[in-house]
Amino acid sequence: MDEVFLDMDEHCKYALVIQDFHTGDPIDLLRSRRSNVTEPYFTSIPTEERFAVKYLISDMYNPYISYVEKYFPNAVSVVDSFHVIQWITRMIDNYIRQLLKKFRQRDREYQEKLSLEQQVPVSLPPSDEVYLLQKYRWLILCNQSNIRYHTDPHMDPHFHALMNTYDYEDALFRIDYKLKEFRDLKELYLQFNARNGGNPSQAQIELEELIEAYRKSRHEIFREFASLLEKYKSSIINSFIMVEKIGNGRIYDSRLSNGPIESINRKIKDLKRLGRGFRNFEHFRNRFLYATRSVPVLNGITNYNPVLYLEEDDF
């Protein structure tokens, strides 16, 4: 399950999306993730159905995780791996943004000083630090295995020199030594996350080793990350479980994740945009479910458009 921002009215800001991971079909769309909406909904589901749920996949939003104990006692909580990686990536990006802010302030003060000395407005190009942190911080934030390192140099318009990917990376690391350490520590988790699919017991061993290493880090960001991993350790380990999934006309094994529901969220946003907005949530919900379910169910038929059943003799 996941939330999607609808902002349809004061009672419908964040809608709750519930999806069947096995088939990929949406189960339902609730107007809010608030307890006054979710509690009556989940308690109305027959007990035998709720007790048959095996996995509840979500982000690290604590109310979602608590649904296991409250409504689905036979299920295990699963924290989506993408949201864990997103957390540490965002923390590093925030640090880089603070660096960028500091260098911009320094450049602004220097520019004002020159303007005052020369008695004319002075305009300066971006400094090396601002240029690199603005344009190439993705080299630190991205998964390193997804980066295509080009050794062939090209002329950089800012430095007026031939540079390749490694040159930009080295220049970034010279701005602040922490950037390289942040990148390397982040990569340890990304490499761990890419291994052990279908082997939760080995994932548990490696995760405990990572938590210990992060606890000993001299960087507060990663000590906080260690606390986060410890808090959600069992749910993160459960994300390495492989289950059967149906998709693209075949049946295959897949790690438990919230990846499929992110695609559903995009469809919800597209439906709202293409409809130029909706005022009636129930109308929006029914249209969404009918458009996205593989076997949509019509709940009623009016006399306005009756269904005609033809006999074989009529053909």
PDB file of C-alpha atoms in Angstrom:
ATOM      1  CA  MET A   1       0.000   0.000   0.000  1.00  0.00           C
ATOM      2  CA  ASP A   2       0.991   3.595  -0.589  1.00  0.00           C
ATOM      3  CA  GLU A   3      -0.505   7.066  -0.602  1.00  0.00           C
ATOM      4  CA  VAL A   4      -1.002   9.413  -3.529  1.00  0.00           C
ATOM      5  CA  PHE A   5      -1.605  13.155  -3.335  1.00  0.00           C
ATOM      6  CA  LEU A   6      -5.054  13.984  -4.739  1.00  0.00           C
ATOM      7  CA  ASP A   7      -6.040  17.190  -2.917  1.00  0.00           C
ATOM      8  CA  MET A   8      -9.651  16.759  -4.027  1.00  0.00           C
ATOM      9  CA  ASP A   9     -11.161  18.390  -0.936  1.00  0.00           C
ATOM     10  CA  GLU A  10     -10.327  18.981   2.717  1.00  0.00           C
ATOM     11  CA  HIS A  11     -11.131  15.347   3.528  1.00  0.00           C
ATOM     12  CA  CYS A  12      -9.242  13.936   0.555  1.00  0.00           C
ATOM     13  CA  LYS A  13      -5.645  15.141   0.530  1.00  0.00           C
ATOM     14  CA  TYR A  14      -3.705  11.871   0.477  1.00  0.00           C
ATOM     15  CA  ALA A  15      -5.646   8.908  -0.880  1.00  0.00           C
ATOM     16  CA  LEU A  16      -4.645   5.388   0.155  1.00  0.00           C
ATOM     17  CA  VAL A  17      -3.891   2.949  -2.662  1.00  0.00           C
ATOM     18  CA  ILE A  18      -4.155  -0.790  -1.972  1.00  0.00           C
ATOM     19  CA  GLN A  19      -2.801  -3.224  -4.565  1.00  0.00           C
ATOM     20  CA  ASP A  20      -2.552  -6.994  -4.979  1.00  0.00           C
ATOM     21  CA  PHE A  21       1.189  -7.621  -5.427  1.00  0.00           C
ATOM     22  CA  HIS A  22       0.583 -11.050  -6.974  1.00  0.00           C
ATOM     23  CA  THR A  23      -1.637  -9.882  -9.853  1.00  0.00           C
ATOM     24  CA  GLY A  24      -0.748  -6.185  -9.957  1.00  0.00           C
ATOM     25  CA  ASP A  25      -4.433  -5.201  -9.877  1.00  0.00           C
ATOM     26  CA  PRO A  26      -5.555  -2.398  -7.555  1.00  0.00           C
ATOM     27  CA  ILE A  27      -7.752  -3.668  -4.730  1.00  0.00           C
ATOM     28  CA  ASP A  28      -9.183  -0.324  -3.717  1.00  0.00           C
ATOM     29  CA  LEU A  29      -8.639   3.411  -3.427  1.00  0.00           C
ATOM     30  CA  LEU A  30      -9.589   5.070  -0.128  1.00  0.00           C
ATOM     31  CA  ARG A  31     -10.278   8.790   0.070  1.00  0.00           C
ATOM     32  CA  SER A  32      -7.808   9.268   2.938  1.00  0.00           C
ATOM     33  CA  ARG A  33      -5.081   7.517   4.877  1.00  0.00           C
ATOM     34  CA  ARG A  34      -6.482   8.855   8.167  1.00  0.00           C
ATOM     35  CA  SER A  35      -7.598   6.348  10.773  1.00  0.00           C
ATOM     36  CA  ASN A  36     -11.231   7.527  10.709  1.00  0.00           C
ATOM     37  CA  VAL A  37     -11.336   6.220   7.096  1.00  0.00           C
ATOM     38  CA  THR A  38      -8.980   3.239   7.223  1.00  0.00           C
ATOM     39  CA  GLU A  39     -10.197   1.650  10.464  1.00  0.00           C
ATOM     40  CA  PRO A  40     -13.850   1.189   9.426  1.00  0.00           C
ATOM     41  CA  TYR A  41     -12.688  -0.031   6.018  1.00  0.00           C
ATOM     42  CA  PHE A  42     -10.274  -2.714   7.246  1.00  0.00           C
ATOM     43  CA  THR A  43     -12.492  -3.909  10.088  1.00  0.00           C
ATOM     44  CA  SER A  44     -15.347  -4.368   7.603  1.00  0.00           C
ATOM     45  CA  ILE A  45     -13.295  -6.946   5.669  1.00  0.00           C
ATOM     46  CA  PRO A  46     -14.239 -10.493   6.738  1.00  0.00           C
ATOM     47  CA  THR A  47     -11.850 -11.953   9.306  1.00  0.00           C
ATOM     48  CA  GLU A  48     -10.953 -14.953   7.150  1.00  0.00           C
ATOM     49  CA  GLU A  49      -9.865 -12.614   4.335  1.00  0.00           C
ATOM     50  CA  ARG A  50      -7.742 -10.435   6.596  1.00  0.00           C
ATOM     51  CA  PHE A  51      -6.127 -13.467   8.209  1.00  0.00           C
ATOM     52  CA  ALA A  52      -5.212 -14.820   4.764  1.00  0.00           C
ATOM     53  CA  VAL A  53      -2.978 -11.818   3.969  1.00  0.00           C
ATOM     54  CA  LYS A  54       0.686 -12.905   4.015  1.00  0.00           C
ATOM     55  CA  TYR A  55       2.630  -9.703   3.325  1.00  0.00           C
ATOM     56  CA  LEU A  56       1.968  -6.008   3.823  1.00  0.00           C
ATOM     57  CA  ILE A  57       4.382  -3.892   1.771  1.00  0.00           C
ATOM     58  CA  SER A  58       4.728  -0.190   2.508  1.00  0.00           C
ATOM     59  CA  ASP A  59       7.180   2.627   3.037  1.00  0.00           C
ATOM     60  CA  MET A  60       8.410   3.534   6.537  1.00  0.00           C
ATOM     61  CA  TYR A  61       5.182   5.307   7.510  1.00  0.00           C
ATOM     62  CA  ASN A  62       4.538   3.857  10.982  1.00  0.00           C
ATOM     63  CA  PRO A  63       0.698   3.712  10.759  1.00  0.00           C
ATOM     64  CA  TYR A  64       1.004   1.419   7.708  1.00  0.00           C
ATOM     65  CA  ILE A  65       3.379  -0.890   9.542  1.00  0.00           C
ATOM     66  CA  SER A  66       0.994  -1.015  12.512  1.00  0.00           C
ATOM     67  CA  TYR A  67      -1.764  -2.388  10.242  1.00  0.00           C
ATOM     68  CA  VAL A  68      -0.111  -5.814  10.497  1.00  0.00           C
ATOM     69  CA  GLU A  69      -0.751  -6.056  14.215  1.00  0.00           C
ATOM     70  CA  LYS A  70      -4.154  -4.339  14.088  1.00  0.00           C
ATOM     71  CA  TYR A  71      -5.796  -5.934  11.053  1.00  0.00           C
ATOM     72  CA  PHE A  72      -3.566  -8.620   9.464  1.00  0.00           C
ATOM     73  CA  PRO A  73      -2.079 -10.701  12.307  1.00  0.00           C
ATOM     74  CA  ASN A  74      -0.871 -13.514  10.041  1.00  0.00           C
ATOM     75  CA  ALA A  75       1.012 -11.151   7.718  1.00  0.00           C
ATOM     76  CA  VAL A  76       4.573  -9.876   7.965  1.00  0.00           C
ATOM     77  CA  SER A  77       5.532  -6.242   7.467  1.00  0.00           C
ATOM     78  CA  VAL A  78       7.743  -5.433   4.473  1.00  0.00           C
ATOM     79  CA  VAL A  79       9.513  -2.088   4.039  1.00  0.00           C
ATOM     80  CA  ASP A  80      10.119  -1.247   0.403  1.00  0.00           C
ATOM     81  CA  SER A  81      13.861  -1.105  -0.359  1.00  0.00           C
ATOM     82  CA  PHE A  82      13.478   1.943  -2.618  1.00  0.00           C
ATOM     83  CA  HIS A  83      12.287   4.110   0.282  1.00  0.00           C
ATOM     84  CA  VAL A  84      15.256   3.086   2.436  1.00  0.00           C
ATOM     85  CA  ILE A  85      17.663   4.074  -0.342  1.00  0.00           C
ATOM     86  CA  GLN A  86      15.663   7.244  -0.933  1.00  0.00           C
ATOM     87  CA  TRP A  87      16.116   8.211   2.729  1.00  0.00           C
ATOM     88  CA  ILE A  88      19.922   8.080   2.711  1.00  0.00           C
ATOM     89  CA  THR A  89      20.123   9.644  -0.764  1.00  0.00           C
ATOM     90  CA  ARG A  90      17.970  12.555   0.374  1.00  0.00           C
ATOM     91  CA  MET A  91      20.160  13.084   3.451  1.00  0.00           C
ATOM     92  CA  ILE A  92      23.292  13.270   1.287  1.00  0.00           C
ATOM     93  CA  ASP A  93      21.538  15.580  -1.167  1.00  0.00           C
ATOM     94  CA  ASN A  94      20.554  17.875   1.709  1.00  0.00           C
ATOM     95  CA  TYR A  95      24.203  18.063   2.749  1.00  0.00           C
ATOM     96  CA  ILE A  96      25.231  18.945  -0.807  1.00  0.00           C
ATOM     97  CA  ARG A  97      22.536  21.624  -0.968  1.00  0.00           C
ATOM     98  CA  GLN A  98      23.888  23.161   2.215  1.00  0.00           C
ATOM     99  CA  LEU A  99      27.360  23.222   0.664  1.00  0.00           C
ATOM    100  CA  LEU A 100      25.936  24.840  -2.447  1.00  0.00           C
ATOM    101  CA  LYS A 101      24.175  27.462  -0.349  1.00  0.00           C
ATOM    102  CA  LYS A 102      27.410  28.251   1.482  1.00  0.00           C
ATOM    103  CA  PHE A 103      29.415  28.730  -1.723  1.00  0.00           C
ATOM    104  CA  ARG A 104      26.675  30.828  -3.314  1.00  0.00           C
ATOM    105  CA  GLN A 105      26.675  33.095  -0.282  1.00  0.00           C
ATOM    106  CA  ARG A 106      30.447  33.388  -0.468  1.00  0.00           C
ATOM    107  CA  ASP A 107      30.273  34.279  -4.181  1.00  0.00           C
ATOM    108  CA  ARG A 108      27.498  36.800  -3.575  1.00  0.00           C
ATOM    109  CA  GLU A 109      29.479  38.558  -0.883  1.00  0.00           C
ATOM    110  CA  TYR A 110      32.575  38.676  -3.095  1.00  0.00           C
ATOM    111  CA  GLN A 111      30.544  40.082  -5.987  1.00  0.00           C
ATOM    112  CA  GLU A 112      29.053  42.768  -3.765  1.00  0.00           C
ATOM    113  CA  LYS A 113      32.523  43.653  -2.503  1.00  0.00           C
ATOM    114  CA  LEU A 114      33.861  44.071  -6.052  1.00  0.00           C
ATOM    115  CA  SER A 115      30.855  46.169  -7.043  1.00  0.00           C
ATOM    116  CA  LEU A 116      31.437  48.432  -4.071  1.00  0.00           C
ATOM    117  CA  GLU A 117      35.150  48.809  -4.811  1.00  0.00           C
ATOM    118  CA  GLN A 118      34.697  49.515  -8.528  1.00  0.00           C
ATOM    119  CA  GLN A 119      31.559  51.641  -8.062  1.00  0.00           C
ATOM    120  CA  VAL A 120      29.846  49.720 -10.874  1.00  0.00           C
ATOM    121  CA  PRO A 121      27.727  46.552 -10.851  1.00  0.00           C
ATOM    122  CA  VAL A 122      29.928  43.502 -11.281  1.00  0.00           C
ATOM    123  CA  SER A 123      28.637  40.202 -12.657  1.00  0.00           C
ATOM    124  CA  LEU A 124      30.690  37.062 -12.088  1.00  0.00           C
ATOM    125  CA  PRO A 125      30.321  33.577 -13.605  1.00  0.00           C
ATOM    126  CA  PRO A 126      29.492  30.688 -11.233  1.00  0.00           C
ATOM    127  CA  SER A 127      32.438  29.571  -9.157  1.00  0.00           C
ATOM    128  CA  ASP A 128      33.953  26.131  -9.727  1.00  0.00           C
ATOM    129  CA  GLU A 129      32.278  24.763  -6.590  1.00  0.00           C
ATOM    130  CA  VAL A 130      28.821  26.054  -7.524  1.00  0.00           C
ATOM    131  CA  TYR A 131      29.175  24.790 -11.093  1.00  0.00           C
ATOM    132  CA  LEU A 132      30.196  21.287 -10.006  1.00  0.00           C
ATOM    133  CA  LEU A 133      27.688  20.920  -7.173  1.00  0.00           C
ATOM    134  CA  GLN A 134      24.859  22.139  -9.386  1.00  0.00           C
ATOM    135  CA  LYS A 135      25.600  20.145 -12.500  1.00  0.00           C
ATOM    136  CA  TYR A 136      27.443  17.026 -11.351  1.00  0.00           C
ATOM    137  CA  ARG A 137      26.169  16.106  -7.890  1.00  0.00           C
ATOM    138  CA  TRP A 138      24.364  13.193  -9.532  1.00  0.00           C
ATOM    139  CA  LEU A 139      27.759  11.463  -9.640  1.00  0.00           C
ATOM    140  CA  ILE A 140      27.504  11.165  -5.854  1.00  0.00           C
ATOM    141  CA  LEU A 141      23.768  10.542  -5.543  1.00  0.00           C
ATOM    142  CA  CYS A 142      23.264   7.970  -8.307  1.00  0.00           C
ATOM    143  CA  ASN A 143      23.868   4.268  -7.995  1.00  0.00           C
ATOM    144  CA  GLN A 144      27.499   3.964  -9.079  1.00  0.00           C
ATOM    145  CA  SER A 145      26.825   0.772 -11.032  1.00  0.00           C
ATOM    146  CA  ASN A 146      24.380   2.729 -13.214  1.00  0.00           C
ATOM    147  CA  ILE A 147      26.873   5.444 -14.128  1.00  0.00           C
ATOM    148  CA  ARG A 148      28.598   5.124 -17.487  1.00  0.00           C
ATOM    149  CA  TYR A 149      32.095   6.436 -16.901  1.00  0.00           C
ATOM    150  CA  HIS A 150      33.396   8.010 -20.097  1.00  0.00           C
ATOM    151  CA  THR A 151      37.150   8.107 -20.467  1.00  0.00           C
ATOM    152  CA  ASP A 152      37.020  10.142 -23.685  1.00  0.00           C
ATOM    153  CA  PRO A 153      37.392  13.787 -22.634  1.00  0.00           C
ATOM    154  CA  HIS A 154      35.271  16.616 -23.967  1.00  0.00           C
ATOM    155  CA  MET A 155      35.744  20.366 -23.770  1.00  0.00           C
ATOM    156  CA  ASP A 156      34.066  21.749 -20.665  1.00  0.00           C
ATOM    157  CA  PRO A 157      32.649  25.270 -21.261  1.00  0.00           C
ATOM    158  CA  HIS A 158      33.202  26.347 -17.654  1.00  0.00           C
ATOM    159  CA  PHE A 159      36.742  25.085 -17.053  1.00  0.00           C
ATOM    160  CA  HIS A 160      37.819  25.522 -20.702  1.00  0.00           C
ATOM    161  CA  ALA A 161      39.613  22.205 -20.439  1.00  0.00           C
ATOM    162  CA  LEU A 162      39.221  18.636 -21.651  1.00  0.00           C
ATOM    163  CA  MET A 163      37.480  16.589 -18.950  1.00  0.00           C
ATOM    164  CA  ASN A 164      35.913  13.146 -18.566  1.00  0.00           C
ATOM    165  CA  THR A 165      33.634  11.611 -15.927  1.00  0.00           C
ATOM    166  CA  TYR A 166      36.525  10.720 -13.627  1.00  0.00           C
ATOM    167  CA  ASP A 167      37.786  14.318 -13.745  1.00  0.00           C
ATOM    168  CA  TYR A 168      34.420  15.683 -12.639  1.00  0.00           C
ATOM    169  CA  GLU A 169      34.242  13.105  -9.864  1.00  0.00           C
ATOM    170  CA  ASP A 170      37.722  14.003  -8.576  1.00  0.00           C
ATOM    171  CA  ALA A 171      36.888  17.714  -8.721  1.00  0.00           C
ATOM    172  CA  LEU A 172      33.762  17.118  -6.615  1.00  0.00           C
ATOM    173  CA  PHE A 173      35.702  15.179  -4.015  1.00  0.00           C
ATOM    174  CA  ARG A 174      38.266  17.993  -3.734  1.00  0.00           C
ATOM    175  CA  ILE A 175      35.477  20.405  -2.713  1.00  0.00           C
ATOM    176  CA  ASP A 176      34.733  18.433   0.458  1.00  0.00           C
ATOM    177  CA  TYR A 177      36.419  15.188   1.550  1.00  0.00           C
ATOM    178  CA  LYS A 178      33.122  14.012   3.071  1.00  0.00           C
ATOM    179  CA  LEU A 179      31.525  13.676  -0.353  1.00  0.00           C
ATOM    180  CA  LYS A 180      33.672  10.686  -1.305  1.00  0.00           C
ATOM    181  CA  GLU A 181      33.082   9.012   2.033  1.00  0.00           C
ATOM    182  CA  PHE A 182      29.339   9.613   1.760  1.00  0.00           C
ATOM    183  CA  ARG A 183      29.307   8.109  -1.724  1.00  0.00           C
ATOM    184  CA  ASP A 184      31.300   5.040  -0.664  1.00  0.00           C
ATOM    185  CA  LEU A 185      29.198   4.398   2.455  1.00  0.00           C
ATOM    186  CA  LYS A 186      25.986   4.765   0.444  1.00  0.00           C
ATOM    187  CA  GLU A 187      27.287   2.301  -2.127  1.00  0.00           C
ATOM    188  CA  LEU A 188      27.785  -0.309   0.610  1.00  0.00           C
ATOM    189  CA  TYR A 189      24.045  -0.332   1.212  1.00  0.00           C
ATOM    190  CA  LEU A 190      23.201  -0.305  -2.496  1.00  0.00           C
ATOM    191  CA  GLN A 191      25.445  -3.333  -3.058  1.00  0.00           C
ATOM    192  CA  PHE A 192      23.882  -5.110  -0.079  1.00  0.00           C
ATOM    193  CA  ASN A 193      20.395  -4.353  -1.427  1.00  0.00           C
ATOM    194  CA  ALA A 194      21.289  -5.846  -4.831  1.00  0.00           C
ATOM    195  CA  ARG A 195      22.331  -9.160  -3.279  1.00  0.00           C
ATOM    196  CA  ASN A 196      20.566 -11.997  -1.488  1.00  0.00           C
ATOM    197  CA  GLY A 197      17.210 -11.874  -3.262  1.00  0.00           C
ATOM    198  CA  GLY A 198      15.396 -14.977  -2.014  1.00  0.00           C
ATOM    199  CA  ASN A 199      17.871 -15.413   0.873  1.00  0.00           C
ATOM    200  CA  PRO A 200      16.564 -13.360   3.842  1.00  0.00           C
ATOM    201  CA  SER A 201      18.744 -15.204   6.371  1.00  0.00           C
ATOM    202  CA  GLN A 202      21.963 -14.102   4.629  1.00  0.00           C
ATOM    203  CA  ALA A 203      20.500 -10.617   4.199  1.00  0.00           C
ATOM    204  CA  GLN A 204      19.987 -10.458   7.974  1.00  0.00           C
ATOM    205  CA  ILE A 205      23.645 -11.292   8.637  1.00  0.00           C
ATOM    206  CA  GLU A 206      24.889  -8.676   6.173  1.00  0.00           C
ATOM    207  CA  LEU A 207      22.441  -6.023   7.400  1.00  0.00           C
ATOM    208  CA  GLU A 208      23.589  -6.441  10.997  1.00  0.00           C
ATOM    209  CA  GLU A 209      27.196  -6.011   9.851  1.00  0.00           C
ATOM    210  CA  LEU A 210      26.250  -2.867   7.934  1.00  0.00           C
ATOM    211  CA  ILE A 211      24.407  -1.410  10.922  1.00  0.00           C
ATOM    212  CA  GLU A 212      27.470  -1.947  13.095  1.00  0.00           C
ATOM    213  CA  ALA A 213      29.732  -0.314  10.504  1.00  0.00           C
ATOM    214  CA  TYR A 214      27.429   2.700  10.170  1.00  0.00           C
ATOM    215  CA  ARG A 215      27.217   3.073  13.946  1.00  0.00           C
ATOM    216  CA  LYS A 216      31.003   3.492  14.052  1.00  0.00           C
ATOM    217  CA  SER A 217      31.001   6.046  11.248  1.00  0.00           C
ATOM    218  CA  ARG A 218      32.343   9.515  12.045  1.00  0.00           C
ATOM    219  CA  HIS A 219      29.492  11.020  10.031  1.00  0.00           C
ATOM    220  CA  GLU A 220      26.238  11.764  11.828  1.00  0.00           C
ATOM    221  CA  ILE A 221      24.213  11.080   8.678  1.00  0.00           C
ATOM    222  CA  PHE A 222      25.235   7.436   8.693  1.00  0.00           C
ATOM    223  CA  ARG A 223      24.879   7.039  12.456  1.00  0.00           C
ATOM    224  CA  GLU A 224      21.282   8.174  11.985  1.00  0.00           C
ATOM    225  CA  PHE A 225      20.983   5.753   9.074  1.00  0.00           C
ATOM    226  CA  ALA A 226      22.150   2.936  11.367  1.00  0.00           C
ATOM    227  CA  SER A 227      19.360   3.819  13.814  1.00  0.00           C
ATOM    228  CA  LEU A 228      16.820   3.786  10.983  1.00  0.00           C
ATOM    229  CA  LEU A 229      18.017   0.379   9.757  1.00  0.00           C
ATOM    230  CA  GLU A 230      17.873  -1.003  13.284  1.00  0.00           C
ATOM    231  CA  LYS A 231      14.323   0.292  13.781  1.00  0.00           C
ATOM    232  CA  TYR A 232      12.998  -1.317  10.588  1.00  0.00           C
ATOM    233  CA  LYS A 233      15.439  -4.236  10.440  1.00  0.00           C
ATOM    234  CA  SER A 234      12.940  -7.098  10.345  1.00  0.00           C
ATOM    235  CA  SER A 235      10.749  -5.345   7.749  1.00  0.00           C
ATOM    236  CA  ILE A 236      13.784  -4.623   5.555  1.00  0.00           C
ATOM    237  CA  ILE A 237      14.914  -8.252   5.763  1.00  0.00           C
ATOM    238  CA  ASN A 238      11.428  -9.387   4.729  1.00  0.00           C
ATOM    239  CA  SER A 239      11.833  -7.404   1.488  1.00  0.00           C
ATOM    240  CA  PHE A 240      14.324 -10.055   0.314  1.00  0.00           C
ATOM    241  CA  ILE A 241      11.561 -12.686   0.211  1.00  0.00           C
ATOM    242  CA  MET A 242      10.747 -13.842  -3.326  1.00  0.00           C
ATOM    243  CA  VAL A 243       7.123 -14.570  -4.248  1.00  0.00           C
ATOM    244  CA  GLU A 244       5.244 -15.570  -7.362  1.00  0.00           C
ATOM    245  CA  LYS A 245       4.001 -12.684  -9.470  1.00  0.00           C
ATOM    246  CA  ILE A 246       1.890 -12.428 -12.628  1.00  0.00           C
ATOM    247  CA  GLY A 247       2.818  -9.891 -15.276  1.00  0.00           C
ATOM    248  CA  ASN A 248       3.577  -9.405 -18.967  1.00  0.00           C
ATOM    249  CA  GLY A 249       1.754 -12.610 -19.816  1.00  0.00           C
ATOM    250  CA  ARG A 250       3.926 -14.829 -17.617  1.00  0.00           C
ATOM    251  CA  ILE A 251       4.443 -16.010 -14.042  1.00  0.00           C
ATOM    252  CA  TYR A 252       7.784 -15.292 -12.385  1.00  0.00           C
ATOM    253  CA  ASP A 253       9.412 -14.834  -8.980  1.00  0.00           C
ATOM    254  CA  SER A 254       9.946 -11.298  -7.720  1.00  0.00           C
ATOM    255  CA  ARG A 255      11.235  -9.594  -4.593  1.00  0.00           C
ATOM    256  CA  LEU A 256       8.584  -7.938  -2.481  1.00  0.00           C
ATOM    257  CA  SER A 257       8.552  -4.210  -3.196  1.00  0.00           C
ATOM    258  CA  ASN A 258       6.338  -1.196  -3.720  1.00  0.00           C
ATOM    259  CA  GLY A 259       7.602  -0.781  -7.277  1.00  0.00           C
ATOM    260  CA  PRO A 260       4.348  -1.906  -8.958  1.00  0.00           C
ATOM    261  CA  ILE A 261       2.218   0.466  -6.866  1.00  0.00           C
ATOM    262  CA  GLU A 262       4.322   3.451  -7.965  1.00  0.00           C
ATOM    263  CA  SER A 263       3.095   2.732 -11.498  1.00  0.00           C
ATOM    264  CA  ILE A 264      -0.483   2.692 -10.191  1.00  0.00           C
ATOM    265  CA  ASN A 265       0.096   6.051  -8.480  1.00  0.00           C
ATOM    266  CA  ARG A 266       1.152   7.556 -11.794  1.00  0.00           C
ATOM    267  CA  LYS A 267      -2.056   6.337 -13.427  1.00  0.00           C
ATOM    268  CA  ILE A 268      -4.101   7.978 -10.675  1.00  0.00           C
ATOM    269  CA  LYS A 269      -2.357  11.309 -11.246  1.00  0.00           C
ATOM    270  CA  ASP A 270      -2.760  10.988 -15.013  1.00  0.00           C
ATOM    271  CA  LEU A 271      -6.477  10.258 -14.640  1.00  0.00           C
ATOM    272  CA  LYS A 272      -6.972  13.357 -12.514  1.00  0.00           C
ATOM    273  CA  ARG A 273      -4.991  15.494 -14.960  1.00  0.00           C
ATOM    274  CA  LEU A 274      -6.759  14.187 -18.069  1.00  0.00           C
ATOM    275  CA  GLY A 275     -10.155  14.660 -16.408  1.00  0.00           C
ATOM    276  CA  ARG A 276      -9.235  18.293 -15.622  1.00  0.00           C
ATOM    277  CA  GLY A 277      -9.862  17.536 -11.953  1.00  0.00           C
ATOM    278  CA  PHE A 278     -12.663  15.726 -10.112  1.00  0.00           C
ATOM    279  CA  ARG A 279     -15.003  16.923  -7.369  1.00  0.00           C
ATOM    280  CA  ASN A 280     -16.694  13.596  -6.597  1.00  0.00           C
ATOM    281  CA  PHE A 281     -14.258  11.098  -5.065  1.00  0.00           C
ATOM    282  CA  GLU A 282     -16.545   8.071  -5.525  1.00  0.00           C
ATOM    283  CA  HIS A 283     -16.862   8.864  -9.226  1.00  0.00           C
ATOM    284  CA  PHE A 284     -13.083   9.178  -9.476  1.00  0.00           C
ATOM    285  CA  ARG A 285     -12.515   5.937  -7.557  1.00  0.00           C
ATOM    286  CA  ASN A 286     -14.940   3.932  -9.701  1.00  0.00           C
ATOM    287  CA  ARG A 287     -13.454   5.266 -12.912  1.00  0.00           C
ATOM    288  CA  PHE A 288      -9.926   4.450 -11.744  1.00  0.00           C
ATOM    289  CA  LEU A 289     -10.772   0.900 -10.655  1.00  0.00           C
ATOM    290  CA  TYR A 290     -12.704   0.167 -13.831  1.00  0.00           C
ATOM    291  CA  ALA A 291      -9.864   1.474 -16.015  1.00  0.00           C
ATOM    292  CA  THR A 292      -7.020  -0.350 -14.256  1.00  0.00           C
ATOM    293  CA  ARG A 293      -8.379  -3.704 -13.128  1.00  0.00           C
ATOM    294  CA  SER A 294      -7.739  -6.563 -15.537  1.00  0.00           C
ATOM    295  CA  VAL A 295     -11.289  -7.854 -14.937  1.00  0.00           C
ATOM    296  CA  PRO A 296     -13.330  -4.810 -13.892  1.00  0.00           C
ATOM    297  CA  VAL A 297     -16.571  -5.478 -12.046  1.00  0.00           C
ATOM    298  CA  LEU A 298     -19.695  -3.462 -12.798  1.00  0.00           C
ATOM    299  CA  ASN A 299     -21.690  -3.038  -9.614  1.00  0.00           C
ATOM    300  CA  GLY A 300     -24.980  -2.140 -11.258  1.00  0.00           C
ATOM    301  CA  ILE A 301     -26.884  -1.644 -14.512  1.00  0.00           C
ATOM    302  CA  THR A 302     -29.433   1.091 -15.099  1.00  0.00           C
ATOM    303  CA  ASN A 303     -32.466   0.980 -17.386  1.00  0.00           C
ATOM    304  CA  TYR A 304     -30.990   3.809 -19.415  1.00  0.00           C
ATOM    305  CA  ASN A 305     -28.625   1.461 -21.223  1.00  0.00           C
ATOM    306  CA  PRO A 306     -30.000  -2.065 -20.818  1.00  0.00           C
ATOM    307  CA  VAL A 307     -27.938  -5.117 -21.640  1.00  0.00           C
ATOM    308  CA  LEU A 308     -29.424  -7.254 -24.426  1.00  0.00           C
ATOM    309  CA  TYR A 309     -28.815 -11.000 -24.391  1.00  0.00           C
ATOM    310  CA  LEU A 310     -29.124 -12.476 -27.879  1.00  0.00           C
ATOM    311  CA  GLU A 311     -30.100 -16.027 -28.645  1.00  0.00           C
ATOM    312  CA  GLU A 312     -28.091 -18.057 -31.127  1.00  0.00           C
ATOM    313  CA  ASP A 313     -30.956 -17.818 -33.630  1.00  0.00           C
ATOM    314  CA  ASP A 314     -30.569 -14.025 -33.721  1.00  0.00           C
ATOM    315  CA  PHE A 315     -27.097 -14.207 -35.298  1.00  0.00           C
TER     316      PHE A 315
END
